[in-house]
Each structure stands twice: as C-alpha cells, then as structure tokens.
Short mmCIF file of C-alpha atoms in Angstrom, two decimals:
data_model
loop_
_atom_site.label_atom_id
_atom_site.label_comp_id
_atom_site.label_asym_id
_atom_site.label_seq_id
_atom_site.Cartn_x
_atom_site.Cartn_y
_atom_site.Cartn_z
CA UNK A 59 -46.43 72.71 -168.17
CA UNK A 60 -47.27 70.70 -171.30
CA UNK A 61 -49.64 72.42 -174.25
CA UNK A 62 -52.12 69.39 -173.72
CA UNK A 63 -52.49 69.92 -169.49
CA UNK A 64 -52.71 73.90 -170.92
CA UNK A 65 -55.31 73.06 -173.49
CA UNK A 66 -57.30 70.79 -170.80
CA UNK A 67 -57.67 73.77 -168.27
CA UNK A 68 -58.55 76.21 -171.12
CA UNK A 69 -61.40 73.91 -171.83
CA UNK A 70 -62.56 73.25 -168.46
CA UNK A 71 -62.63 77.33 -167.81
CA UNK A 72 -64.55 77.54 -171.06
CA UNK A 73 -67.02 75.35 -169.70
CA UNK A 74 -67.66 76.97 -166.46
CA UNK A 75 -68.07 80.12 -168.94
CA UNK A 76 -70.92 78.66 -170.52
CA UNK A 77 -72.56 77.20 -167.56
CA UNK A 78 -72.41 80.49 -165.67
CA UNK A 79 -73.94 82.66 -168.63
CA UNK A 80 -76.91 79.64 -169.22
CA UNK A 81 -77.41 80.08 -165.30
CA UNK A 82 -77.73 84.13 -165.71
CA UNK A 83 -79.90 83.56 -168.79
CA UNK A 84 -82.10 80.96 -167.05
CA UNK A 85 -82.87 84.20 -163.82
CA UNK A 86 -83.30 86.43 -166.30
CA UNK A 87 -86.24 84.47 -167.61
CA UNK A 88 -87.38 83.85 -164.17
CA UNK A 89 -87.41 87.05 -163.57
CA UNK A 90 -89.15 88.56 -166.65
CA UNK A 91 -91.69 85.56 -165.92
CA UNK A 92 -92.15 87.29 -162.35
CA UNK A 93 -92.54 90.53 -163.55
CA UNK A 94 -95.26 89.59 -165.99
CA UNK A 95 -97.20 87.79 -163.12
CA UNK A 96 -96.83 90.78 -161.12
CA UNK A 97 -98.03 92.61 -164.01
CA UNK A 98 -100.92 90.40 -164.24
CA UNK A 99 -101.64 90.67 -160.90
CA UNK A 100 -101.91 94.24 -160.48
CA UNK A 101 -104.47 94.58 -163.75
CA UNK A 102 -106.46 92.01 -162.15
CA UNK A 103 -106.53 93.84 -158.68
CA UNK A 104 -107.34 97.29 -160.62
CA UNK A 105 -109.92 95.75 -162.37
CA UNK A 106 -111.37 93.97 -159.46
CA UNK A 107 -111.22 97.99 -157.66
CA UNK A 108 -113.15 99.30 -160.54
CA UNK A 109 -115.59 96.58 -161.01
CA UNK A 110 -115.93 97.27 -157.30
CA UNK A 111 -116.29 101.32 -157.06
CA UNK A 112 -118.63 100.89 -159.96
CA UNK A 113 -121.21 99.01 -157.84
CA UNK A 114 -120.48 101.08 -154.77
CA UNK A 115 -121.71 103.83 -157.08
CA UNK A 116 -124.74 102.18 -158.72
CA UNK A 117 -125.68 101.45 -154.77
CA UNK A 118 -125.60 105.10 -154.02
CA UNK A 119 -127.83 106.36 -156.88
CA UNK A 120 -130.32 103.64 -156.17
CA UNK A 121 -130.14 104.63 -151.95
CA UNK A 122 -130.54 108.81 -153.75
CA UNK A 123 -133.37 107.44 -156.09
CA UNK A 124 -135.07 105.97 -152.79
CA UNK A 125 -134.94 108.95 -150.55
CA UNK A 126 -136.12 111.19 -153.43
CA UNK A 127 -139.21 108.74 -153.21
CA UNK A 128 -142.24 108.34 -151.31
CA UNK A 129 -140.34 105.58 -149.49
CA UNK A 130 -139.41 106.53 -146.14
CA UNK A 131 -136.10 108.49 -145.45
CA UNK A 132 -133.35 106.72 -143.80
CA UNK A 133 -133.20 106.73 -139.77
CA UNK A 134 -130.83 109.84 -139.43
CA UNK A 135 -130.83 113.55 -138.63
CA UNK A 136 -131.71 115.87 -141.60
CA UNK A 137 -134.14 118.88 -140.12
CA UNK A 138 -131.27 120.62 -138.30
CA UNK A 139 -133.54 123.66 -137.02
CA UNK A 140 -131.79 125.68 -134.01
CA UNK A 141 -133.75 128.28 -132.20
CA UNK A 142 -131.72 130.99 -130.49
CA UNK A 143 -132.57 132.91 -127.35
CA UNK A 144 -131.14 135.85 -126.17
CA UNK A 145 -132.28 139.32 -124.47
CA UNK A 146 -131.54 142.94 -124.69
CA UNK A 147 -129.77 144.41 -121.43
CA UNK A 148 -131.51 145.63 -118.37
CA UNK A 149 -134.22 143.16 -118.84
CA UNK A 150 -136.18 142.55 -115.57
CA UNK A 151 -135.20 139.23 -113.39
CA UNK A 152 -138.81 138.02 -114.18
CA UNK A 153 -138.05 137.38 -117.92
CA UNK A 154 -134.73 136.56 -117.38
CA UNK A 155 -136.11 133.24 -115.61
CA UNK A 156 -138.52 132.83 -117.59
CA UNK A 157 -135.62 132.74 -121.02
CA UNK A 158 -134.00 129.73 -118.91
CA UNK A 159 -137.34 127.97 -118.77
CA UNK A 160 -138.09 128.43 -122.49
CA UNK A 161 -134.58 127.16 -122.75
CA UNK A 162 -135.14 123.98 -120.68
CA UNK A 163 -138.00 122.84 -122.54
CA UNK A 164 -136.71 123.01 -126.14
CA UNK A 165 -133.38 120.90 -126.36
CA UNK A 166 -132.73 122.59 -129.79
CA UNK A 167 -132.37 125.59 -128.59
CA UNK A 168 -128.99 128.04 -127.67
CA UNK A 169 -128.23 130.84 -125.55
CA UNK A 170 -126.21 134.04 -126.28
CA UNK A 171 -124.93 137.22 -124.22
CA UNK A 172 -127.16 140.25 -124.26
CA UNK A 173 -127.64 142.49 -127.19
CA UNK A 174 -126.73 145.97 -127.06
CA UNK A 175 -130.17 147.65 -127.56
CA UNK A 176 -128.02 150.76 -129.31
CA UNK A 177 -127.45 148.41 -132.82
CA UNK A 178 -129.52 147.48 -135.04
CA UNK A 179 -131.88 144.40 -134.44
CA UNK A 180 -130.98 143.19 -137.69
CA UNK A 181 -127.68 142.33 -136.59
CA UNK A 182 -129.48 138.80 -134.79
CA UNK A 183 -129.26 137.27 -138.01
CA UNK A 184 -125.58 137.71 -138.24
CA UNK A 185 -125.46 136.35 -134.94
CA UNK A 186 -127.75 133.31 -135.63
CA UNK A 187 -125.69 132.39 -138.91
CA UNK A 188 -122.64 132.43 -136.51
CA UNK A 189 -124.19 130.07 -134.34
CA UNK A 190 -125.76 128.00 -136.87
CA UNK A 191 -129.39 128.71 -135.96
CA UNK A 192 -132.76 129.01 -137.98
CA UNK A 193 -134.96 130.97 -135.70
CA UNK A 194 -134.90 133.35 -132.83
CA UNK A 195 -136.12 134.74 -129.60
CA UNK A 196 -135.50 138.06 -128.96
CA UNK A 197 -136.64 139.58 -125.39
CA UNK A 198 -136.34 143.57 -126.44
CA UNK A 199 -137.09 145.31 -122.78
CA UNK A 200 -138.08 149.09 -123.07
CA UNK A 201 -138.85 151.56 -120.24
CA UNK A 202 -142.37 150.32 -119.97
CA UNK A 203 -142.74 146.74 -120.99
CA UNK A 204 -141.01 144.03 -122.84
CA UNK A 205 -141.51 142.82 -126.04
CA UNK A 206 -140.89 139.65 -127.59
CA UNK A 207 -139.32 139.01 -131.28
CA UNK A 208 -140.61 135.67 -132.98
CA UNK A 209 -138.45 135.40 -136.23
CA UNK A 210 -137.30 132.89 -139.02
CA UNK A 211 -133.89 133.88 -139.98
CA UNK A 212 -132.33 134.89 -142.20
CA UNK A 213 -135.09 135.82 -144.97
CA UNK A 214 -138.20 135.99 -142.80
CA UNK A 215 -141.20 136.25 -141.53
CA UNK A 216 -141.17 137.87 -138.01
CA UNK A 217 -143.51 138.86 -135.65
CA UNK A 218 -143.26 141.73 -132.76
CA UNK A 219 -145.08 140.90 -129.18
CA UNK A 220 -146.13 142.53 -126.10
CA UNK A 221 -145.38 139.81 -123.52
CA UNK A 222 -147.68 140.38 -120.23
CA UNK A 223 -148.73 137.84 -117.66
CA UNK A 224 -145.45 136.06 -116.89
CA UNK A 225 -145.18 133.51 -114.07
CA UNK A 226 -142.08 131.11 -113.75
CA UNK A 227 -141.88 127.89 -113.05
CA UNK A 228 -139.76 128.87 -109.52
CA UNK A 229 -142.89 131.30 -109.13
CA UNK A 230 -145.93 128.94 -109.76
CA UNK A 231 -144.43 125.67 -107.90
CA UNK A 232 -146.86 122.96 -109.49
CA UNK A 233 -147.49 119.58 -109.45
CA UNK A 234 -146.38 118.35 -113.11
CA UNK A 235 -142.62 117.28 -114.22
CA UNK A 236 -141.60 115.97 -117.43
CA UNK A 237 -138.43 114.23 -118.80
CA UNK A 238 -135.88 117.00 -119.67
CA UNK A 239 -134.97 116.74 -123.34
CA UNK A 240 -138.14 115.32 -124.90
CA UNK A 241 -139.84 116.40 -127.20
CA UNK A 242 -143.10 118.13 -127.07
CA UNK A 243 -146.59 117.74 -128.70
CA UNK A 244 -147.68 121.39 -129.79
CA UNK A 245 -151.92 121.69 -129.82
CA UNK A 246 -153.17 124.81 -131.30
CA UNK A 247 -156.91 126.55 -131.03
CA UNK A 248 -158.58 126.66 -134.12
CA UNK A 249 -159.04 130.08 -134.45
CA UNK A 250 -155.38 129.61 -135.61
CA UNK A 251 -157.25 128.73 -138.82
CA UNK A 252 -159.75 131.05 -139.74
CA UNK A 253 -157.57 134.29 -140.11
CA UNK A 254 -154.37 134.97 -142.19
CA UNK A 255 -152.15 136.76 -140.14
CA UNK A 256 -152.76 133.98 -137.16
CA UNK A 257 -151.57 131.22 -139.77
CA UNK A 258 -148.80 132.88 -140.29
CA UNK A 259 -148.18 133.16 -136.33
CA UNK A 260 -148.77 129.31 -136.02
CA UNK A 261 -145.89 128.30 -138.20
CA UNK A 262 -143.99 130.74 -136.37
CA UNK A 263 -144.81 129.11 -133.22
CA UNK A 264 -144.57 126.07 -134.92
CA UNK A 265 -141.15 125.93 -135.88
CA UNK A 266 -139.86 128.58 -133.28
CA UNK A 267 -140.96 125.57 -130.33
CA UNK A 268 -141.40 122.72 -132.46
CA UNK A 269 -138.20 120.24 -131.44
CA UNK A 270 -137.07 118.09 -134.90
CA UNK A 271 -137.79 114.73 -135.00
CA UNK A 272 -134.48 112.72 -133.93
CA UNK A 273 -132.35 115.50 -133.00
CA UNK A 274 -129.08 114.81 -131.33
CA UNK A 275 -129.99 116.63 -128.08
CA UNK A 276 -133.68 115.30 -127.48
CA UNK A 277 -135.37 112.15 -126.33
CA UNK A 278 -137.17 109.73 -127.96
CA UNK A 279 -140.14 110.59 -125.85
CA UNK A 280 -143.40 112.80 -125.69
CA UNK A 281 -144.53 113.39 -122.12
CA UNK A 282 -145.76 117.30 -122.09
CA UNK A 283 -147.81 119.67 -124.21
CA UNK A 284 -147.24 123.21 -125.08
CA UNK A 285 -150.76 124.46 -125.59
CA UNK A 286 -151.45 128.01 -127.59
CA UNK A 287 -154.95 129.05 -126.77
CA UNK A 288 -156.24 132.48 -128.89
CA UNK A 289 -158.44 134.37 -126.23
CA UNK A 290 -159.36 138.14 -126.21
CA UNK A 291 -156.94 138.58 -129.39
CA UNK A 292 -154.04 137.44 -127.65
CA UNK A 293 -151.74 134.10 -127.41
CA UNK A 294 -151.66 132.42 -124.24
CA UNK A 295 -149.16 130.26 -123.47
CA UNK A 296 -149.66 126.97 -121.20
CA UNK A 297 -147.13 124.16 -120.74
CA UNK A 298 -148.58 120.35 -119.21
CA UNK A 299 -147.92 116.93 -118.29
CA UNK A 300 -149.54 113.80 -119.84
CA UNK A 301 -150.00 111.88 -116.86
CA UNK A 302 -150.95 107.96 -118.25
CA UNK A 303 -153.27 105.88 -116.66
CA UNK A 304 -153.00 104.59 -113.29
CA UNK A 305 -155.13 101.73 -112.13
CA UNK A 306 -153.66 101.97 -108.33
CA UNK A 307 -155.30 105.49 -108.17
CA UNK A 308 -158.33 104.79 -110.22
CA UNK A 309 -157.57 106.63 -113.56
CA UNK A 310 -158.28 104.92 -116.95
CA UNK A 311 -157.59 108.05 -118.80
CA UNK A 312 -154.96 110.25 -119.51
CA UNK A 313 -154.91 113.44 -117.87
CA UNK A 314 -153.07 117.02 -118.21
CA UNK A 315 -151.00 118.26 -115.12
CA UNK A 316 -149.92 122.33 -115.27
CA UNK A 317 -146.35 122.57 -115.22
CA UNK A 318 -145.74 125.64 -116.17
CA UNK A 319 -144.27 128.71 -117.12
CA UNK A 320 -147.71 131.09 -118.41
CA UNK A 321 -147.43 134.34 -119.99
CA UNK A 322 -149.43 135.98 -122.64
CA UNK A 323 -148.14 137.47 -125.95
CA UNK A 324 -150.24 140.56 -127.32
CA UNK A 325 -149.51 140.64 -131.25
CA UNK A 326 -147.90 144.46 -132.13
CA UNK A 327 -146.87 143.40 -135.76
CA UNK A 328 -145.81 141.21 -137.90
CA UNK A 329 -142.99 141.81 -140.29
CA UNK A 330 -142.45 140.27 -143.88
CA UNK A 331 -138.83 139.86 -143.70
CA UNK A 332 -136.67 139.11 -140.36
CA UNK A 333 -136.64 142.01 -137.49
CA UNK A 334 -138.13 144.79 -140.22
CA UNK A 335 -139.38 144.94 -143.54
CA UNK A 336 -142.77 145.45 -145.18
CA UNK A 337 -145.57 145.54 -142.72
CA UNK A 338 -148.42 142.20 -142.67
CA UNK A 339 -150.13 142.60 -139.70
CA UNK A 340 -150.42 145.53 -137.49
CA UNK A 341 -152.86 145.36 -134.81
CA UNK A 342 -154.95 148.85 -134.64
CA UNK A 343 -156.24 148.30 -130.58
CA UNK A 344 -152.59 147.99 -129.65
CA UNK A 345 -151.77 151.75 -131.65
CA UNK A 346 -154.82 153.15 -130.33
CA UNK A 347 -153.85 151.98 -126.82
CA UNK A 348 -150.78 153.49 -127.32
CA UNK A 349 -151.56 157.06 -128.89
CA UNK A 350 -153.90 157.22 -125.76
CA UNK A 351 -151.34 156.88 -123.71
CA UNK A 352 -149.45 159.25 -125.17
CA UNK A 353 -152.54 161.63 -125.14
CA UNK A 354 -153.11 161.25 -121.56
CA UNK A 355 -149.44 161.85 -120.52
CA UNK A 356 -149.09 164.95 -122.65
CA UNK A 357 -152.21 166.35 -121.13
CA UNK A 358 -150.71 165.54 -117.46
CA UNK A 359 -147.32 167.85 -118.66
CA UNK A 360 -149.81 170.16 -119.93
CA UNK A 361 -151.65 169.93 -116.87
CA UNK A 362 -148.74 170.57 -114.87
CA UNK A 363 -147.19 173.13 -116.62
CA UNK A 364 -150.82 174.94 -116.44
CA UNK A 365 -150.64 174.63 -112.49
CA UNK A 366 -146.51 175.74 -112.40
CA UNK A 367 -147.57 179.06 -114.94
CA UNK A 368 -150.76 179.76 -112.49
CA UNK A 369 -148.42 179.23 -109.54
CA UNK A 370 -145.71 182.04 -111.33
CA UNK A 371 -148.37 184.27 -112.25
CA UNK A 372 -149.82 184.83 -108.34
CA UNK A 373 -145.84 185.47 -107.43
CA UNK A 374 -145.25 187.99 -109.77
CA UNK A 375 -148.59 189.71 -108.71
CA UNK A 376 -147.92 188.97 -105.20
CA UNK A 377 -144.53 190.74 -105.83
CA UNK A 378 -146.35 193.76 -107.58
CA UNK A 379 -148.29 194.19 -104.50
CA UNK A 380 -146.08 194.74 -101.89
CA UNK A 381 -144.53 198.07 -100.93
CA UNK A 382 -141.24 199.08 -99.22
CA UNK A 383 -141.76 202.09 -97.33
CA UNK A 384 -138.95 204.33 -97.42
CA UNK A 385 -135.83 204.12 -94.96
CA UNK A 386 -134.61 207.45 -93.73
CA UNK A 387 -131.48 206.38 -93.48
CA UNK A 388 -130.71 205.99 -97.04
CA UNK A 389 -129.91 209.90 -97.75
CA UNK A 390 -127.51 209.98 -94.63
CA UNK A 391 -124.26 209.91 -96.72
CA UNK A 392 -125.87 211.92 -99.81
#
C-alpha cells in the first residue's frame, strides 16, 4: 500500500477521533445541565415543603389559640369520664339486678368481676386506672345490709351509703321506656344547696351519673330524668320518662312517666380522699342507731346467758338434793 492511501486512512481515523470525543463532551454537558435542573428542582420542592409545614403550623397555633378561648370548642370528644361498677361477693340477687339497671342507664359506664371483700378497698383505684375509669360504684354487702361506695378516683372525695328501699325495674313493671344509650337530664332538690356536706354529695352524684356530652357510646338524645329528692336526711333515687305532647290523647304538656329502679341511700360518711382518708361528714343518727343496736344485742347475750346460769344453778341444787339410799349389796364381796 502506498504512504499517500496510508496517510489518507490515518487522517480519516483521526477524524472519527475527534468527532467521537466532541460527541462524549457534548453528553457530558447534557448531563451536568440535567443534574443542575434536578438540583434545582429538588430545592424548589424542599422549599415549597417548608413554606408548606410552616403554614400547617401557624394553622395549628391559631386552631390552640381558639380553643383556649371563649370561642366554642371543636365538635369532638374531650370529657372522657368512665364510671365503674362492681360488687363485693355474696351480694344479694336484689342488688345484683339492680347494678345491671344502673348499668343500662349510664352508657359510660363498665362492669368488673367481684371484689374479694378480704383486700383492701383501696385497691378499686388500681382497678379503675386499669380500666381507664374516673369514678366508681362499689356495692360492699355485709351480714346485715349493703352499703354503697360513691367515689372520684384516684385522689378523692368519696362517700359511704346505707342503700335501703330497692325495687328493680323486673320488680316494679311500669309504664315508662326510654331510648337505651341517651343521655339523661339530672334535677336535684334544693336542699342540695343549703348544706356543705350535701354539695359535696351533688357533684358526686353529678359526675358519678352524669353521661359526657358527645360520648362515643351515648345518643344524641334526652328522653328520661334521674331525679335526687333529699327527704328525712336521706337521698332518694327516682328514674322517669319525658313523655312530649300528644294532641291525639289531649296532652299539651309534657309529662313524667316512672320507669324505674327506686332505692334510697342513707349517708354513713363521707371521706376526703378515695375509699378512706380524713373524715368530712359523719352522720351521728346513723352511729347512734348503730351503738343501739349493739346495746340491745349485748343485753339479749346477757339476757340469755342470765337465763342458761339460772337454769345451771337449779341443776346443781337439784343434784344436791337428791339422796341415794344405800344398796346392801355393795359390801357382798368386801
């Protein structure tokens, strides 16, 4: 092959050379021009996220700096008040029914098993902070009567009740119904108001049967009344029906229908802190009741073991008297 024809493909390779390496140089600068737009991209995105979580967060301080307010609070679920109810063992079949009423009329409440009456009763509030609940209702059943526990858990106040008078609603059989679940409208006597240790019973009551507004397991309804009357120094208990106005039977007014259960609490005491602490209340005619009870059994024993000593005394004498006349056969063998 000739040096020219040699020369002439040396050239044309050289050329290729150089087109190849201005082709690589020409992506590279695509690509770096990519890269910064990508680059550019991604700041602008990151800056449109912060711009963006920055007003998210002015939002929420201004929806805080509302609620804080006088304005109304948003339409959701904030008093989360639970009542528990629960019972001692070997409590009679009359207030067992009557816990499962109770429990039928406040849709807040929850049931537990029964407490061993050997521990302590201030092991409820362990038990209520397990189940998530603010208040209790304790049934405590002793050999005579049953008592019933009223108390704001975990820090207090309580209050200690004889419970008397108790009629179910299986028992009484009335006329009024109401919608299951709805919330009730509590009306109080106003002797509530005129001593201390009955205000402090009131918001017991008050937030021991009061259902929250808007809680998850009640109805936007109120159809029945729980009515606490203060009679002879005691609470007594009524639950009714408001029964609207019917113009097919003649009634422009709304009227009250019994539905029931009744029963009667007698206040005992009432306790500072939750099942104990310093006394408030104690109700003298209650202790006097009760020492003369105690009076008039011990002088029954004594009584009786008067009539058993008398009884031992005329056998011993009757003993004394009597005389065994002497057997002649006793000296046969001597």
């Amino acid at each position: 092959m000739s040096k020219r024809k040699l020369q002439g493909i040396e050239q044309i390779v050289n050329m290729k050379n150089i087109e190849e390496e201005d082709f690589e140089d020409e992506e590279e600068s695509e690509g770096e021009e990519e890269e910064v737009e990508e680059n550019e991209e991604d700041e602008e995105a990151a800056f449109s996220f912060i711009e963006d979580l920055k007003r998210r967060m002015a939002e929420e301080k201004v929806v805080t700096k509302k609620f804080q307010s006088t304005e109304p609070a948003p339409s959701k679920f904030f008093n989360k008040q639970r009542v528990l109810i629960l019972s001692s063992r070997g409590t009679h079949s009359a207030y067992r029914h009557l816990m499962q009423n109770l429990s039928d009329i406040l849709p807040h409440s929850k049931k537990d098993s029964k407490f061993d009456s050997r521990d302590p009763l201030k092991n409820i509030n362990e038990i209520c902070e397990l189940r998530s609940c603010t208040g209790a209702i304790f049934f405590e059943q002793t050999k005579r009567d049953c008592f019933v526990w009223l108390a704001k858990t975990p820090n207090g106040p309580s209050a200690r009740c004889q419970l008397s008078n108790v009629h179910t609603l299986e028992e009484l059989k009335l006329f009024g119904n109401c919608l299951k679940g709805s919330r009730p409208m509590l009306v109080f006597d106003k002797i509530f108001e005129t001593q201390p240790h009955l205000l402090v019973m009131k918001e017991l009551l008050f937030q021991t049967f009061g259902t929250p507004k808007k809680h998850p397991k009640s109805k936007p309804f109120v159809d029945h009344v729980l009515s606490f009357q203060y009679v002879d120094n005691r609470i007594w208990f009524r639950h009714y029906q408001i029964s609207e106005d019917d113009p097919e039977k003649k009634r422009t007014e709304n009227e009250l229908v019994e539905i029931g259960p009744r029963f009667i609490l007698n206040i005992v005491r009432i306790f500072a802190g939750s099942f104990g602490g310093p006394t408030l209340y104690l109700n003298a005619e209650f202790e006097q009741h009760k020492q003369d009870l105690k009076d008039q059994k011990a002088a029954r024993e004594a009584q009786t073991f008067g009539k058993m000593a008398l009884k031992k005394k005329h056998q011993d004498k009757k003993m004394k008297t009597i005389r065994v006349e002497d057997d002649p056969l006793d000296t046969v063998f001597d």
